[in-house]
GROMACS .gro file of C-alpha atoms in nm:
model
  468
    1MET     CA    1   1.127   4.897  -0.487
    2ALA     CA    2   0.945   4.597  -0.454
    3THR     CA    3   0.651   4.480  -0.589
    4THR     CA    4   0.361   4.308  -0.397
    5THR     CA    5   0.358   3.959  -0.470
    6SER     CA    6   0.125   3.652  -0.654
    7PHE     CA    7   0.095   3.305  -0.422
    8ASP     CA    8  -0.169   3.199  -0.675
    9LYS     CA    9   0.169   2.976  -0.876
   10LEU     CA   10   0.433   2.973  -0.594
   11ASP     CA   11   0.513   2.562  -0.436
   12PRO     CA   12   0.566   2.541  -0.084
   13ASN     CA   13   0.987   2.603  -0.104
   14GLN     CA   14   0.861   2.930  -0.334
   15LEU     CA   15   0.690   3.021  -0.038
   16ARG     CA   16   0.889   2.973   0.182
   17GLN     CA   17   1.135   3.122  -0.015
   18ALA     CA   18   0.938   3.444   0.007
   19LYS     CA   19   0.769   3.435   0.306
   20THR     CA   20   1.164   3.433   0.417
   21LYS     CA   21   1.279   3.788   0.189
   22MET     CA   22   1.001   3.944   0.282
   23LEU     CA   23   1.088   3.908   0.672
   24ASP     CA   24   1.433   4.064   0.672
   25ARG     CA   25   1.354   4.301   0.446
   26ALA     CA   26   1.082   4.390   0.649
   27LYS     CA   27   1.351   4.378   0.947
   28ALA     CA   28   1.499   4.599   0.719
   29LEU     CA   29   1.272   4.914   0.713
   30GLN     CA   30   1.167   4.862   1.083
   31THR     CA   31   1.578   4.985   1.132
   32LYS     CA   32   1.497   5.299   0.901
   33ILE     CA   33   1.133   5.307   1.106
   34ASP     CA   34   1.296   5.321   1.456
   35ALA     CA   35   1.605   5.606   1.375
   36GLY     CA   36   1.370   5.813   1.207
   37SER     CA   37   1.491   5.790   0.892
   38MET     CA   38   1.234   5.627   0.604
   39SER     CA   39   1.224   5.812   0.303
   40GLN     CA   40   0.901   5.845   0.086
   41THR     CA   41   1.039   5.527  -0.100
   42ASP     CA   42   1.028   5.363   0.190
   43GLU     CA   43   0.676   5.451   0.285
   44GLU     CA   44   0.616   5.238  -0.020
   45GLU     CA   45   0.793   5.037  -0.027
   46THR     CA   46   0.673   4.920   0.371
   47ASN     CA   47   0.319   4.965   0.205
   48GLN     CA   48   0.362   4.657  -0.032
   49LEU     CA   49   0.560   4.501   0.207
   50ILE     CA   50   0.288   4.480   0.407
   51GLU     CA   51   0.020   4.392   0.118
   52SER     CA   52   0.234   4.108   0.055
   53LEU     CA   53   0.257   3.964   0.351
   54ILE     CA   54  -0.135   3.988   0.353
   55GLY     CA   55  -0.129   3.805   0.104
   56GLY     CA   56   0.073   3.562   0.221
   57ALA     CA   57  -0.147   3.493   0.481
   58GLU     CA   58  -0.441   3.488   0.334
   59ALA     CA   59  -0.322   3.242   0.029
   60TYR     CA   60  -0.210   3.000   0.357
   61SER     CA   61  -0.499   3.021   0.516
   62GLU     CA   62  -0.674   2.896   0.176
   63ARG     CA   63  -0.472   2.639   0.165
   64ALA     CA   64  -0.554   2.514   0.589
   65ASN     CA   65  -0.911   2.560   0.455
   66ALA     CA   66  -0.880   2.299   0.203
   67ILE     CA   67  -0.702   2.087   0.364
   68GLU     CA   68  -0.910   2.051   0.648
   69ALA     CA   69  -1.224   2.038   0.402
   70ARG     CA   70  -1.050   1.695   0.269
   71GLU     CA   71  -1.001   1.553   0.566
   72LYS     CA   72  -1.333   1.576   0.632
   73ARG     CA   73  -1.457   1.406   0.357
   74ALA     CA   74  -1.165   1.132   0.430
   75MET     CA   75  -1.235   1.039   0.715
   76PRO     CA   76  -1.565   0.811   0.786
   77ALA     CA   77  -1.758   0.822   1.088
   78ASN     CA   78  -1.573   0.585   1.264
   79GLY     CA   79  -1.253   0.734   1.276
   80ASN     CA   80  -1.015   0.474   1.066
   81GLY     CA   81  -1.028   0.731   0.744
   82ARG     CA   82  -0.732   0.794   0.619
   83GLY     CA   83  -0.660   1.206   0.692
   84ILE     CA   84  -0.348   1.222   0.440
   85ASP     CA   85  -0.265   1.462   0.251
   86TRP     CA   86  -0.061   1.400  -0.037
   87GLY     CA   87   0.176   1.743  -0.043
   88LEU     CA   88   0.220   2.014   0.222
   89GLN     CA   89   0.506   1.792   0.491
   90GLY     CA   90   0.738   2.038   0.645
   91GLU     CA   91   0.585   2.425   0.514
   92PRO     CA   92   0.627   2.788   0.621
   93ASP     CA   93   0.409   2.857   0.961
   94PHE     CA   94   0.246   3.178   0.744
   95PRO     CA   95  -0.031   3.340   0.985
   96GLY     CA   96  -0.318   3.111   0.935
   97MET     CA   97  -0.137   2.762   0.773
   98ARG     CA   98  -0.230   2.472   1.014
   99ARG     CA   99   0.053   2.171   0.998
  100PRO     CA  100  -0.061   1.798   0.828
  101ARG     CA  101  -0.176   1.609   1.094
  102HIS     CA  102   0.058   1.346   0.999
  103GLU     CA  103   0.388   1.612   1.069
  104GLY     CA  104   0.695   1.353   1.146
  105ASN     CA  105   0.582   1.101   0.921
  106GLU     CA  106   0.521   1.200   0.603
  107HIS     CA  107   0.676   0.946   0.355
  108TRP     CA  108   0.408   0.667   0.377
  109ARG     CA  109   0.094   0.555   0.629
  110PRO     CA  110  -0.086   0.203   0.680
  111MET     CA  111  -0.303   0.173   0.438
  112PRO     CA  112  -0.666   0.294   0.458
  113ARG     CA  113  -0.946  -0.028   0.584
  114HIS     CA  114  -1.262   0.036   0.372
  115THR     CA  115  -1.580  -0.085   0.410
  116ALA     CA  116  -1.915  -0.017   0.266
  117ALA     CA  117  -2.024   0.201   0.495
  118ASP     CA  118  -1.722   0.439   0.520
  119LEU     CA  119  -1.737   0.514   0.146
  120THR     CA  120  -1.994   0.781   0.157
  121SER     CA  121  -1.730   0.957   0.310
  122LEU     CA  122  -1.468   0.949   0.109
  123ASP     CA  123  -1.430   1.218  -0.156
  124ASP     CA  124  -1.569   1.096  -0.545
  125GLY     CA  125  -1.411   1.379  -0.699
  126GLY     CA  126  -1.749   1.492  -0.815
  127PHE     CA  127  -1.772   1.129  -1.013
  128ARG     CA  128  -2.108   0.902  -0.990
  129GLY     CA  129  -1.882   0.584  -1.066
  130TRP     CA  130  -1.640   0.423  -1.315
  131ALA     CA  131  -1.813   0.479  -1.590
  132ASP     CA  132  -1.836   0.893  -1.525
  133TYR     CA  133  -1.422   0.884  -1.469
  134LEU     CA  134  -1.290   0.689  -1.765
  135GLY     CA  135  -1.582   0.868  -1.935
  136ALA     CA  136  -1.428   1.232  -1.818
  137ILE     CA  137  -1.080   1.140  -1.892
  138ARG     CA  138  -1.134   1.015  -2.268
  139ASP     CA  139  -1.328   1.403  -2.298
  140ALA     CA  140  -0.994   1.542  -2.174
  141LYS     CA  141  -0.761   1.290  -2.339
  142ALA     CA  142  -0.987   1.318  -2.768
  143GLY     CA  143  -1.004   1.715  -2.640
  144GLN     CA  144  -1.392   1.683  -2.720
  145ARG     CA  145  -1.414   1.892  -2.339
  146TYR     CA  146  -1.216   1.949  -2.062
  147ASP     CA  147  -1.373   1.843  -1.718
  148LYS     CA  148  -1.329   2.049  -1.479
  149ARG     CA  149  -1.385   1.778  -1.231
  150LEU     CA  150  -1.029   1.675  -1.361
  151GLU     CA  151  -0.878   1.967  -1.242
  152SER     CA  152  -1.046   2.074  -0.942
  153SER     CA  153  -0.944   1.701  -0.711
  154LEU     CA  154  -0.656   1.760  -0.539
  155ASP     CA  155  -0.495   1.456  -0.594
  156TYR     CA  156  -0.504   1.521  -1.051
  157GLN     CA  157  -0.208   1.526  -1.159
  158ALA     CA  158  -0.050   1.691  -1.519
  159ALA     CA  159   0.159   1.481  -1.736
  160GLY     CA  160   0.458   1.546  -1.673
  161GLY     CA  161   0.283   1.816  -1.386
  162GLN     CA  162   0.417   1.849  -1.034
  163THR     CA  163   0.108   1.979  -0.901
  164ARG     CA  164  -0.002   1.912  -0.560
  165GLY     CA  165   0.115   1.485  -0.465
  166SER     CA  166   0.222   1.452  -0.828
  167ASP     CA  167   0.519   1.200  -0.967
  168PRO     CA  168   0.651   1.270  -1.296
  169HIS     CA  169   0.468   0.963  -1.447
  170GLY     CA  170   0.122   1.152  -1.487
  171GLY     CA  171  -0.150   1.069  -1.570
  172PHE     CA  172  -0.502   1.090  -1.329
  173LEU     CA  173  -0.503   0.958  -0.975
  174VAL     CA  174  -0.787   0.720  -0.896
  175PRO     CA  175  -1.092   0.931  -0.627
  176ASP     CA  176  -1.074   0.827  -0.292
  177VAL     CA  177  -1.376   0.622  -0.289
  178LEU     CA  178  -1.316   0.433  -0.616
  179ALA     CA  179  -0.953   0.363  -0.507
  180ALA     CA  180  -1.165   0.191  -0.249
  181GLN     CA  181  -1.450   0.020  -0.454
  182LEU     CA  182  -1.113  -0.130  -0.646
  183VAL     CA  183  -0.912  -0.254  -0.336
  184MET     CA  184  -1.227  -0.366  -0.146
  185ASP     CA  185  -1.331  -0.565  -0.453
  186ARG     CA  186  -0.946  -0.699  -0.529
  187ASP     CA  187  -0.994  -0.765  -0.122
  188GLU     CA  188  -1.321  -1.047  -0.167
  189LEU     CA  189  -1.137  -1.214  -0.478
  190GLN     CA  190  -0.816  -1.301  -0.291
  191PRO     CA  191  -0.926  -1.200   0.105
  192TRP     CA  192  -0.580  -1.301   0.253
  193LEU     CA  193  -0.380  -1.032   0.108
  194ARG     CA  194  -0.530  -0.772   0.329
  195MET     CA  195  -0.366  -0.987   0.626
  196ARG     CA  196  -0.009  -0.808   0.446
  197ASN     CA  197   0.116  -0.512   0.571
  198GLU     CA  198  -0.021  -0.241   0.372
  199ILE     CA  199   0.204   0.044   0.284
  200VAL     CA  200   0.059   0.349   0.131
  201TRP     CA  201   0.340   0.584   0.011
  202VAL     CA  202   0.383   0.974   0.018
  203GLY     CA  203   0.670   1.095   0.012
  204SER     CA  204   0.981   1.210  -0.175
  205GLY     CA  205   1.190   0.885  -0.378
  206ASP     CA  206   1.169   0.583  -0.422
  207THR     CA  207   1.301   0.385  -0.139
  208MET     CA  208   1.130   0.255   0.200
  209ARG     CA  209   1.414   0.107   0.423
  210THR     CA  210   1.236  -0.032   0.730
  211PRO     CA  211   1.478  -0.110   1.033
  212ILE     CA  212   1.423  -0.483   1.132
  213LEU     CA  213   1.520  -0.675   1.453
  214ASP     CA  214   1.749  -0.947   1.308
  215ASP     CA  215   1.635  -1.240   1.515
  216ARG     CA  216   1.724  -1.526   1.340
  217ASP     CA  217   1.908  -1.786   1.569
  218ARG     CA  218   1.804  -1.801   1.985
  219SER     CA  219   2.062  -2.065   2.066
  220ASP     CA  220   2.173  -1.871   2.290
  221SER     CA  221   1.822  -1.846   2.464
  222ASP     CA  222   1.836  -1.435   2.351
  223ILE     CA  223   1.588  -1.183   2.166
  224ALA     CA  224   1.806  -1.017   1.907
  225GLY     CA  225   2.107  -1.009   2.089
  226LEU     CA  226   1.884  -0.928   2.424
  227LYS     CA  227   1.903  -1.164   2.735
  228LEU     CA  228   1.745  -1.073   3.055
  229SER     CA  229   1.951  -1.323   3.318
  230ARG     CA  230   1.869  -1.374   3.743
  231LEU     CA  231   2.118  -1.127   3.902
  232SER     CA  232   2.228  -1.171   4.310
  233GLU     CA  233   2.214  -0.806   4.391
  234THR     CA  234   2.585  -0.737   4.359
  235SER     CA  235   2.510  -0.906   4.038
  236THR     CA  236   2.695  -0.742   3.737
  237LEU     CA  237   2.422  -0.684   3.425
  238ARG     CA  238   2.565  -0.899   3.149
  239ASP     CA  239   2.636  -0.593   2.846
  240ASN     CA  240   2.398  -0.673   2.536
  241VAL     CA  241   2.369  -0.524   2.142
  242VAL     CA  242   2.021  -0.541   2.032
  243ARG     CA  243   2.074  -0.661   1.621
  244PHE     CA  244   1.907  -0.447   1.410
  245LYS     CA  245   1.943  -0.530   0.981
  246ALA     CA  246   1.717  -0.334   0.726
  247SER     CA  247   1.511  -0.454   0.469
  248ASP     CA  248   1.507  -0.199   0.130
  249LEU     CA  249   1.191  -0.138  -0.048
  250LYS     CA  250   1.226   0.052  -0.406
  251LEU     CA  251   0.947   0.197  -0.654
  252SER     CA  252   0.875  -0.067  -0.953
  253LYS     CA  253   0.637   0.026  -1.233
  254ALA     CA  254   0.305  -0.168  -1.325
  255GLY     CA  255   0.036  -0.152  -1.533
  256GLY     CA  256  -0.149  -0.304  -1.844
  257LEU     CA  257  -0.336  -0.171  -2.084
  258ALA     CA  258  -0.759  -0.164  -2.115
  259PHE     CA  259  -0.969  -0.064  -2.445
  260LEU     CA  260  -1.358  -0.029  -2.420
  261SER     CA  261  -1.545   0.108  -2.691
  262ASN     CA  262  -1.742   0.422  -2.659
  263GLU     CA  263  -2.046   0.395  -2.630
  264LEU     CA  264  -2.003   0.127  -2.387
  265LEU     CA  265  -1.897   0.415  -2.146
  266GLU     CA  266  -2.180   0.658  -2.341
  267ASP     CA  267  -2.459   0.401  -2.272
  268SER     CA  268  -2.300   0.267  -1.952
  269SER     CA  269  -2.601   0.089  -1.702
  270ILE     CA  270  -2.471  -0.006  -1.346
  271ASP     CA  271  -2.414  -0.370  -1.415
  272THR     CA  272  -2.182  -0.254  -1.664
  273GLU     CA  273  -1.996   0.022  -1.462
  274ARG     CA  274  -1.972  -0.291  -1.202
  275ILE     CA  275  -1.856  -0.545  -1.572
  276ILE     CA  276  -1.561  -0.268  -1.567
  277ARG     CA  277  -1.472  -0.218  -1.195
  278ASN     CA  278  -1.453  -0.559  -1.188
  279VAL     CA  279  -1.223  -0.657  -1.406
  280PHE     CA  280  -0.969  -0.394  -1.341
  281ALA     CA  281  -1.017  -0.532  -0.915
  282ARG     CA  282  -0.895  -0.885  -1.074
  283ALA     CA  283  -0.633  -0.768  -1.226
  284LEU     CA  284  -0.535  -0.553  -0.955
  285ALA     CA  285  -0.593  -0.957  -0.753
  286MET     CA  286  -0.465  -1.104  -0.974
  287LEU     CA  287  -0.067  -0.926  -1.015
  288GLN     CA  288  -0.027  -0.921  -0.597
  289ALA     CA  289  -0.153  -1.294  -0.588
  290THR     CA  290   0.103  -1.361  -0.799
  291ASP     CA  291   0.447  -1.138  -0.680
  292TYR     CA  292   0.310  -1.185  -0.363
  293LEU     CA  293   0.412  -1.639  -0.408
  294SER     CA  294   0.605  -1.602  -0.742
  295GLY     CA  295   0.761  -1.269  -0.810
  296ASN     CA  296   1.169  -1.255  -0.875
  297GLY     CA  297   1.214  -0.944  -0.679
  298VAL     CA  298   1.394  -0.774  -0.971
  299GLY     CA  299   1.221  -0.496  -1.088
  300GLU     CA  300   0.915  -0.603  -0.926
  301PRO     CA  301   0.810  -0.747  -0.539
  302LEU     CA  302   0.990  -1.041  -0.394
  303GLY     CA  303   0.709  -1.347  -0.379
  304ILE     CA  304   0.803  -1.576  -0.042
  305LEU     CA  305   0.844  -1.847  -0.276
  306ASN     CA  306   1.150  -1.713  -0.400
  307ALA     CA  307   1.272  -1.583  -0.051
  308SER     CA  308   1.514  -1.710   0.123
  309MET     CA  309   1.376  -1.747   0.471
  310LEU     CA  310   1.072  -1.986   0.312
  311TYR     CA  311   1.158  -2.348   0.457
  312THR     CA  312   1.075  -2.612   0.299
  313GLN     CA  313   0.917  -2.877   0.487
  314ALA     CA  314   1.006  -3.270   0.364
  315ILE     CA  315   0.797  -3.532   0.242
  316GLU     CA  316   0.733  -3.866   0.392
  317ASP     CA  317   0.881  -4.186   0.286
  318GLN     CA  318   0.768  -4.405   0.000
  319GLN     CA  319   0.516  -4.101  -0.057
  320ASP     CA  320   0.288  -4.129  -0.359
  321ASP     CA  321   0.316  -3.847  -0.596
  322GLU     CA  322   0.075  -3.613  -0.599
  323THR     CA  323  -0.062  -3.630  -0.295
  324ILE     CA  324  -0.144  -3.430   0.066
  325VAL     CA  325  -0.142  -3.673   0.359
  326GLY     CA  326  -0.182  -3.553   0.768
  327GLU     CA  327   0.157  -3.550   0.869
  328ASN     CA  328   0.293  -3.373   0.629
  329LEU     CA  329   0.065  -3.066   0.716
  330VAL     CA  330   0.145  -3.169   1.085
  331ASN     CA  331   0.508  -3.089   0.998
  332MET     CA  332   0.448  -2.762   0.835
  333ARG     CA  333   0.216  -2.647   1.103
  334ALA     CA  334   0.494  -2.715   1.360
  335ARG     CA  335   0.701  -2.541   1.148
  336CYS     CA  336   0.585  -2.271   1.166
  337ARG     CA  337   0.621  -1.964   1.340
  338ASP     CA  338   0.383  -1.678   1.427
  339TYR     CA  339   0.103  -1.991   1.360
  340ASP     CA  340  -0.150  -1.846   1.546
  341ALA     CA  341  -0.133  -1.552   1.230
  342SER     CA  342  -0.118  -1.772   0.951
  343VAL     CA  343  -0.300  -1.884   0.652
  344TRP     CA  344  -0.336  -2.180   0.419
  345LEU     CA  345  -0.230  -2.097   0.068
  346THR     CA  346  -0.364  -2.370  -0.215
  347HIS     CA  347  -0.437  -2.462  -0.546
  348PRO     CA  348  -0.791  -2.576  -0.615
  349THR     CA  349  -0.621  -2.896  -0.720
  350THR     CA  350  -0.516  -3.008  -0.361
  351TYR     CA  351  -0.882  -3.026  -0.240
  352ALA     CA  352  -0.977  -3.332  -0.286
  353GLN     CA  353  -0.609  -3.472  -0.082
  354LEU     CA  354  -0.703  -3.228   0.161
  355VAL     CA  355  -1.078  -3.342   0.261
  356GLN     CA  356  -0.920  -3.641   0.328
  357ALA     CA  357  -0.619  -3.556   0.553
  358HIS     CA  358  -0.579  -3.708   0.861
  359ILE     CA  359  -0.386  -3.853   1.113
  360SER     CA  360  -0.436  -4.190   1.329
  361GLY     CA  361  -0.580  -4.217   1.648
  362THR     CA  362  -0.638  -4.518   1.891
  363ASN     CA  363  -1.012  -4.572   1.802
  364SER     CA  364  -1.078  -4.312   1.517
  365ASP     CA  365  -0.879  -4.111   1.255
  366ARG     CA  366  -0.864  -3.707   1.320
  367TRP     CA  367  -0.946  -3.605   1.070
  368LEU     CA  368  -0.759  -3.208   0.993
  369PHE     CA  369  -0.995  -3.037   0.721
  370THR     CA  370  -1.282  -2.866   0.841
  371PRO     CA  371  -1.510  -2.750   0.584
  372SER     CA  372  -1.665  -2.339   0.589
  373ASN     CA  373  -1.966  -2.345   0.851
  374GLY     CA  374  -2.227  -2.024   0.677
  375THR     CA  375  -2.133  -1.694   0.454
  376ASP     CA  376  -1.823  -1.568   0.402
  377VAL     CA  377  -1.660  -1.862   0.726
  378PRO     CA  378  -1.339  -2.009   0.516
  379ALA     CA  379  -1.277  -2.414   0.515
  380THR     CA  380  -0.998  -2.439   0.798
  381LEU     CA  381  -0.729  -2.713   0.818
  382LEU     CA  382  -0.570  -2.746   1.206
  383GLY     CA  383  -0.748  -2.466   1.295
  384ARG     CA  384  -0.634  -2.189   1.086
  385PRO     CA  385  -0.796  -2.080   0.746
  386ILE     CA  386  -0.770  -2.191   0.379
  387HIS     CA  387  -0.788  -2.005   0.061
  388GLN     CA  388  -0.792  -2.087  -0.239
  389THR     CA  389  -0.590  -1.917  -0.515
  390GLU     CA  390  -0.506  -1.992  -0.896
  391THR     CA  391  -0.126  -1.799  -0.827
  392ALA     CA  392  -0.017  -2.164  -0.627
  393HIS     CA  393   0.087  -2.404  -0.847
  394LEU     CA  394  -0.047  -2.742  -0.908
  395LEU     CA  395  -0.035  -3.031  -0.724
  396GLY     CA  396   0.290  -3.236  -0.652
  397SER     CA  397   0.403  -2.882  -0.672
  398VAL     CA  398   0.601  -2.662  -0.496
  399GLY     CA  399   0.400  -2.411  -0.383
  400ASP     CA  400   0.059  -2.678  -0.395
  401ILE     CA  401   0.010  -2.563  -0.024
  402ILE     CA  402   0.166  -2.328   0.115
  403LEU     CA  403   0.101  -2.189   0.543
  404THR     CA  404   0.201  -1.843   0.591
  405VAL     CA  405   0.177  -1.515   0.754
  406PRO     CA  406   0.065  -1.223   0.568
  407ARG     CA  407   0.190  -1.001   0.842
  408SER     CA  408   0.492  -1.083   0.817
  409TYR     CA  409   0.524  -0.912   0.489
  410THR     CA  410   0.475  -0.569   0.396
  411TYR     CA  411   0.362  -0.420   0.105
  412ILE     CA  412   0.436  -0.088  -0.064
  413ALA     CA  413   0.230   0.119  -0.347
  414ARG     CA  414   0.144   0.489  -0.455
  415PRO     CA  415  -0.199   0.558  -0.532
  416THR     CA  416  -0.289   0.419  -0.831
  417ARG     CA  417  -0.339   0.647  -1.206
  418LEU     CA  418  -0.520   0.593  -1.510
  419ASP     CA  419  -0.448   0.809  -1.838
  420ALA     CA  420  -0.592   0.712  -2.186
  421SER     CA  421  -0.544   0.774  -2.537
  422PRO     CA  422  -0.853   0.801  -2.831
  423HIS     CA  423  -0.546   0.726  -3.064
  424VAL     CA  424  -0.462   0.373  -3.024
  425ARG     CA  425  -0.760   0.192  -3.151
  426PHE     CA  426  -0.958   0.526  -3.347
  427ASP     CA  427  -1.093   0.319  -3.628
  428THR     CA  428  -1.293   0.061  -3.405
  429ASP     CA  429  -1.419   0.406  -3.178
  430GLU     CA  430  -1.273   0.238  -2.903
  431LEU     CA  431  -1.021   0.388  -2.605
  432GLY     CA  432  -0.705   0.254  -2.522
  433PHE     CA  433  -0.738   0.346  -2.088
  434LYS     CA  434  -0.374   0.227  -1.945
  435PHE     CA  435  -0.329   0.073  -1.571
  436ILE     CA  436  -0.064   0.230  -1.367
  437SER     CA  437   0.045   0.089  -1.042
  438ARG     CA  438   0.376   0.097  -0.852
  439ASP     CA  439   0.487  -0.018  -0.580
  440ASP     CA  440   0.696  -0.329  -0.383
  441GLY     CA  441   0.689  -0.571  -0.128
  442ARG     CA  442   0.893  -0.845   0.056
  443PRO     CA  443   0.916  -1.053   0.357
  444LEU     CA  444   0.991  -0.866   0.677
  445VAL     CA  445   1.253  -1.144   0.795
  446THR     CA  446   1.570  -1.221   0.563
  447GLU     CA  447   1.617  -1.529   0.666
  448GLY     CA  448   1.424  -1.814   0.866
  449HIS     CA  449   1.453  -1.876   1.243
  450THR     CA  450   1.673  -2.091   1.496
  451ASP     CA  451   1.472  -2.091   1.832
  452GLN     CA  452   1.727  -2.175   2.166
  453ARG     CA  453   1.658  -2.519   2.155
  454GLY     CA  454   1.807  -2.592   1.756
  455PHE     CA  455   1.528  -2.552   1.633
  456GLU     CA  456   1.406  -2.453   1.248
  457THR     CA  457   1.074  -2.206   1.230
  458SER     CA  458   0.969  -1.969   0.961
  459GLU     CA  459   0.675  -1.789   0.857
  460HIS     CA  460   0.633  -1.939   0.512
  461VAL     CA  461   0.679  -2.274   0.497
  462VAL     CA  462   0.573  -2.491   0.196
  463LEU     CA  463   0.630  -2.898   0.075
  464ALA     CA  464   0.877  -3.071  -0.124
  465GLU     CA  465   0.787  -3.168  -0.409
  466ARG     CA  466   0.631  -3.515  -0.520
  467GLU     CA  467   0.733  -3.553  -0.859
  468GLU     CA  468   0.883  -3.768  -1.062
   0.00000   0.00000   0.00000
């Protein structure tokens, strides 16, 4: 005789299997009913089966309501919110169950762009800020008290557990509001990073395969193998085979350990809270900027300076060491593909050289550098923004000035996680916070381009070395 099924602890696959079994049994019982051969035991089983089916419908209705409420919290008024469900892909359609809004594309989402106005509509997990959130993790790990806000969050991960949105590495996912603050602070420090093709990875596995057009060579006047021709009335169309390549991104792990005193967390003022957030944001900006430029692609993202499609512009004859002249910049601009979406990345040691960069004219020299004009308006070089970053190389070396198209670089990441330990520095009453990120990134194209006249260009251009 069947018993009623409890749905409280079943994962989606188990729920799907339970539904299938119950429906199969229901069909068998319906056959007995139609044949008039029901026994008392069959009637009892039928009643219990009906109760189980009702329980399954209620369980899915509650889950659907939770998803809907969460999506409303995560959706800013301007419609640019995340709207992502971190699980429940492809689940069975019990009565009351609503399919995720992103069905058919469940593995990744463009990383949301938030403004300060958006933060009020994002899920804060019930936390007042970073100090409150870190304090809750501290108390949970120290065994002092368990904060229900950690467990009630849909983004909670128990170490080694497999709750919604979890992976085997464990820890506590950073609530939406705090994560958005980190990214916004990162973008203030390295604003060009937000121009990358950034993706949140929410699917299973750790590898993302991206098809890209193989458009390296246009010497035959085609685009990735496709060439259109002028035709007479009875002409035969040319056969075309559009060329594709595949680019694989594989998540790797990066992290750090930060120590904060218990007094700092307990007595945290608004200024201290801002300092804590700023430290995490600076570390995140430094890591991602370094990876974008100098990552070696082995267990970490591939940086453009180590990519095969990088174009290195030769220097001028008799050019002095540790200099950048106007001809260098003009030639770099000519080699840049998709220049209208490009930015200049430079090390601070290049600034004096860039200010003086010019080309000679008939009546007067033409200066290539335009100083910043107003708040948050960057200086420009040949009409494109200049961003100084200490992750670039020193003046005179390759990588001191880079002309790059950030949107041609794909970056994928799982949501950031935090964990803590009260034991590492128990004697000094400090708490160690483990900051974990799993990500990868690399240029979308693997080689430079040759146009139909044989001229070579690239989305990423550097100047050759000017040192002895």
